[in-house]
XYZ file of C-alpha atoms in Angstrom:
233
model
C -26.447 6.204 6.606
C -26.932 2.585 8.116
C -24.025 0.316 8.606
C -25.478 -2.246 6.300
C -25.752 0.199 3.528
C -22.309 1.634 3.960
C -20.870 -1.865 4.112
C -22.488 -2.803 0.814
C -21.075 0.308 -0.886
C -17.777 -0.242 0.592
C -17.688 -3.801 -0.738
C -18.749 -2.658 -3.940
C -15.991 -0.138 -4.141
C -13.548 -2.908 -3.130
C -14.733 -4.957 -6.041
C -14.419 -2.120 -8.393
C -10.829 -1.384 -7.369
C -9.952 -4.979 -8.124
C -11.730 -4.900 -11.225
C -9.900 -1.797 -12.563
C -6.643 -3.436 -11.526
C -7.082 -5.922 -14.409
C -7.088 -3.352 -17.460
C -4.538 -1.332 -15.689
C -2.188 -4.434 -15.792
C -3.235 -5.149 -19.469
C -2.470 -1.503 -20.351
C 0.877 -1.604 -18.502
C 2.045 -4.764 -20.315
C 1.119 -3.200 -23.619
C 3.056 0.090 -22.554
C -0.047 2.036 -23.016
C 0.805 4.255 -20.145
C -1.908 6.687 -20.437
C -4.656 4.081 -20.108
C -2.686 2.534 -17.278
C -2.483 5.772 -15.199
C -6.427 6.268 -15.788
C -7.131 2.898 -14.477
C -4.754 2.992 -11.731
C -6.135 6.408 -10.550
C -9.821 4.800 -10.708
C -8.595 1.780 -8.711
C -7.029 4.224 -6.000
C -10.144 6.393 -5.790
C -12.125 3.363 -4.840
C -10.201 2.668 -1.732
C -10.063 6.464 -0.974
C -13.948 6.688 -1.127
C -14.302 3.957 1.564
C -13.337 6.118 4.722
C -15.354 8.938 3.353
C -18.352 6.610 3.313
C -17.702 5.590 6.796
C -17.628 9.024 8.273
C -21.417 9.419 7.288
C -22.204 6.015 8.826
C -23.952 5.523 12.070
C -21.635 3.993 14.892
C -18.673 4.720 12.768
C -18.037 8.495 11.889
C -15.089 10.557 12.745
C -12.283 9.593 14.970
C -8.402 9.920 15.148
C -8.089 6.480 13.641
C -10.404 7.726 10.657
C -8.105 10.746 10.201
C -5.073 8.821 10.230
C -6.275 6.126 7.721
C -7.752 8.815 5.324
C -4.452 10.807 5.193
C -2.488 7.436 4.804
C -4.695 6.427 1.987
C -4.435 9.770 0.229
C -0.428 9.563 0.476
C -0.838 6.064 -0.889
C -2.998 7.411 -3.904
C -0.510 10.201 -4.673
C 2.404 7.430 -4.534
C 0.212 5.355 -7.060
C 0.015 8.520 -9.507
C 3.783 9.270 -8.947
C 4.746 5.807 -9.854
C 2.500 5.733 -12.885
C 4.126 8.975 -14.090
C 7.590 7.388 -14.061
C 6.774 5.656 -17.432
C 6.386 9.006 -19.238
C 9.854 10.113 -18.835
C 13.092 7.913 -18.870
C 15.032 10.941 -17.571
C 12.994 11.312 -14.557
C 12.187 7.726 -14.098
C 14.102 7.301 -10.782
C 13.003 10.510 -9.545
C 9.234 9.782 -9.865
C 9.925 6.479 -8.316
C 12.000 7.980 -5.492
C 9.104 10.812 -4.818
C 6.418 8.136 -5.131
C 8.257 6.002 -2.476
C 8.426 9.029 -0.261
C 4.719 9.580 -0.402
C 4.147 5.812 0.515
C 6.592 6.313 3.355
C 4.542 9.169 4.721
C 1.539 6.814 4.760
C 3.566 4.023 6.654
C 5.016 6.512 9.027
C 1.602 8.010 10.035
C 0.419 4.436 10.786
C 3.548 3.628 12.857
C 3.322 6.898 14.980
C -0.589 6.416 15.501
C -0.060 2.568 16.611
C 2.848 3.660 19.050
C 0.931 6.543 20.437
C -2.345 4.584 21.273
C -0.375 1.430 22.320
C 2.953 2.380 23.876
C 3.426 -1.137 25.310
C 3.644 -2.819 21.997
C 7.293 -2.172 21.548
C 8.632 -5.761 22.557
C 6.094 -7.566 20.189
C 6.762 -4.865 17.447
C 10.450 -5.447 17.785
C 10.288 -9.364 17.253
C 7.732 -8.737 14.370
C 10.010 -6.436 12.666
C 13.084 -8.606 12.789
C 11.172 -11.490 11.131
C 9.462 -9.209 8.543
C 12.630 -7.414 7.688
C 15.149 -10.471 7.619
C 12.467 -12.108 5.288
C 12.236 -9.217 3.057
C 15.959 -8.637 2.745
C 16.656 -12.218 2.142
C 14.179 -11.905 -0.871
C 15.921 -8.632 -2.172
C 19.353 -10.443 -1.773
C 18.057 -13.685 -3.296
C 17.058 -11.819 -6.435
C 20.032 -9.423 -6.363
C 18.220 -6.176 -6.296
C 20.493 -3.600 -7.265
C 19.068 0.058 -7.077
C 22.087 2.105 -7.985
C 21.648 5.473 -6.292
C 18.591 4.191 -4.747
C 20.026 1.079 -3.104
C 20.115 2.505 0.421
C 16.833 4.121 -0.143
C 15.204 0.746 -0.916
C 16.464 -0.898 2.111
C 15.437 1.912 4.368
C 11.831 2.107 2.653
C 11.371 -1.680 3.085
C 12.437 -1.271 6.761
C 9.633 1.274 7.422
C 7.036 -0.849 5.561
C 8.136 -3.808 7.875
C 7.987 -1.529 10.830
C 4.401 -0.326 10.066
C 3.404 -3.981 9.730
C 5.238 -4.949 12.888
C 3.295 -2.176 14.789
C -0.209 -3.235 13.174
C 0.451 -6.877 14.107
C 1.414 -5.984 17.701
C -1.714 -3.807 18.012
C -3.911 -6.755 16.724
C -2.487 -8.801 19.341
C -2.717 -6.219 21.947
C -6.037 -4.746 21.370
C -7.882 -7.287 19.003
C -10.828 -6.317 16.894
C -11.949 -7.195 13.518
C -10.607 -3.881 12.295
C -7.087 -4.390 13.717
C -6.924 -7.933 12.368
C -7.839 -6.642 8.845
C -5.226 -3.850 9.112
C -2.624 -6.426 10.202
C -3.234 -8.683 7.260
C -3.327 -5.566 4.991
C 0.137 -4.566 6.369
C 1.645 -7.890 5.560
C 0.218 -7.842 2.101
C 1.775 -4.518 1.712
C 5.254 -5.810 2.752
C 5.033 -8.644 0.157
C 3.731 -6.213 -2.526
C 6.421 -3.590 -1.946
C 9.226 -6.387 -1.766
C 8.036 -7.501 -4.887
C 8.077 -4.137 -6.721
C 11.666 -3.699 -5.636
C 12.495 -7.243 -7.280
C 10.658 -6.235 -10.388
C 12.213 -2.882 -10.936
C 15.816 -3.219 -9.653
C 16.707 -6.937 -10.447
C 17.125 -8.868 -13.788
C 13.835 -10.590 -13.051
C 11.318 -8.897 -15.356
C 8.532 -11.603 -15.744
C 5.317 -9.660 -15.926
C 3.616 -12.290 -13.598
C 5.551 -10.768 -10.748
C 3.915 -7.260 -11.728
C 0.454 -9.074 -11.723
C 1.314 -10.766 -8.347
C 2.477 -7.370 -6.603
C -0.638 -5.442 -7.596
C -3.019 -8.279 -6.464
C -1.276 -7.904 -3.106
C -1.098 -4.246 -3.025
C -4.867 -3.278 -3.617
C -6.202 -5.911 -1.213
C -3.681 -4.468 1.387
C -5.120 -0.891 0.701
C -8.578 -2.022 0.634
C -8.252 -4.064 3.926
C -6.676 -0.943 5.569
C -9.558 1.338 4.311
C -12.188 -1.151 5.437
C -10.656 -1.380 8.907
C -12.419 1.811 9.751
C -15.640 0.201 9.743
C -14.861 -2.399 12.346
C -12.538 -0.814 14.783
């Protein structure tokens, strides 16, 4: 498959993912959780198909980076589904949230290990980027008085892992610049903002649905940029 055709298909999938995001949010606002789950699954499948297209693309194909991205996105999709399922059971609400967060954590850990493996000299820049990112996120969590109860430590640990993933991505983009590494770095920053926002929305008194809209319009571009990065590394 030619690169131009692949890019057109991948951009079409990116647009579709963002389009599905709107009815998902509308269904969520109306507490129509079955429709919300369906639309969220469609939106997630769109970013999953992008690396599958890239493997059949001339001058792209299979690589270690492709494998890591594909596995990471899969864990992200599983996390999406688990977070959607939490609305079907008040009793297991926190459990679904926690397991979904674990699935996303696996995605971030995969990315961290890969970036450190291929760029072992990024540690100094990563450390600086992590401190800035984590300090900003924890300030937001404290400012909005996030109280997760039994999940409180897990919330901060998860945010720390997301910030570390972003820090390694930013360091990699600085150390070995490419359009793909830049896209991944931007996507990682969007991920940090989205995950910080979802913690505020779920575990603070701030329940304005506008925040739900914002975090999802940060989350899907994050996954899409990560997915599309395989075409440009």
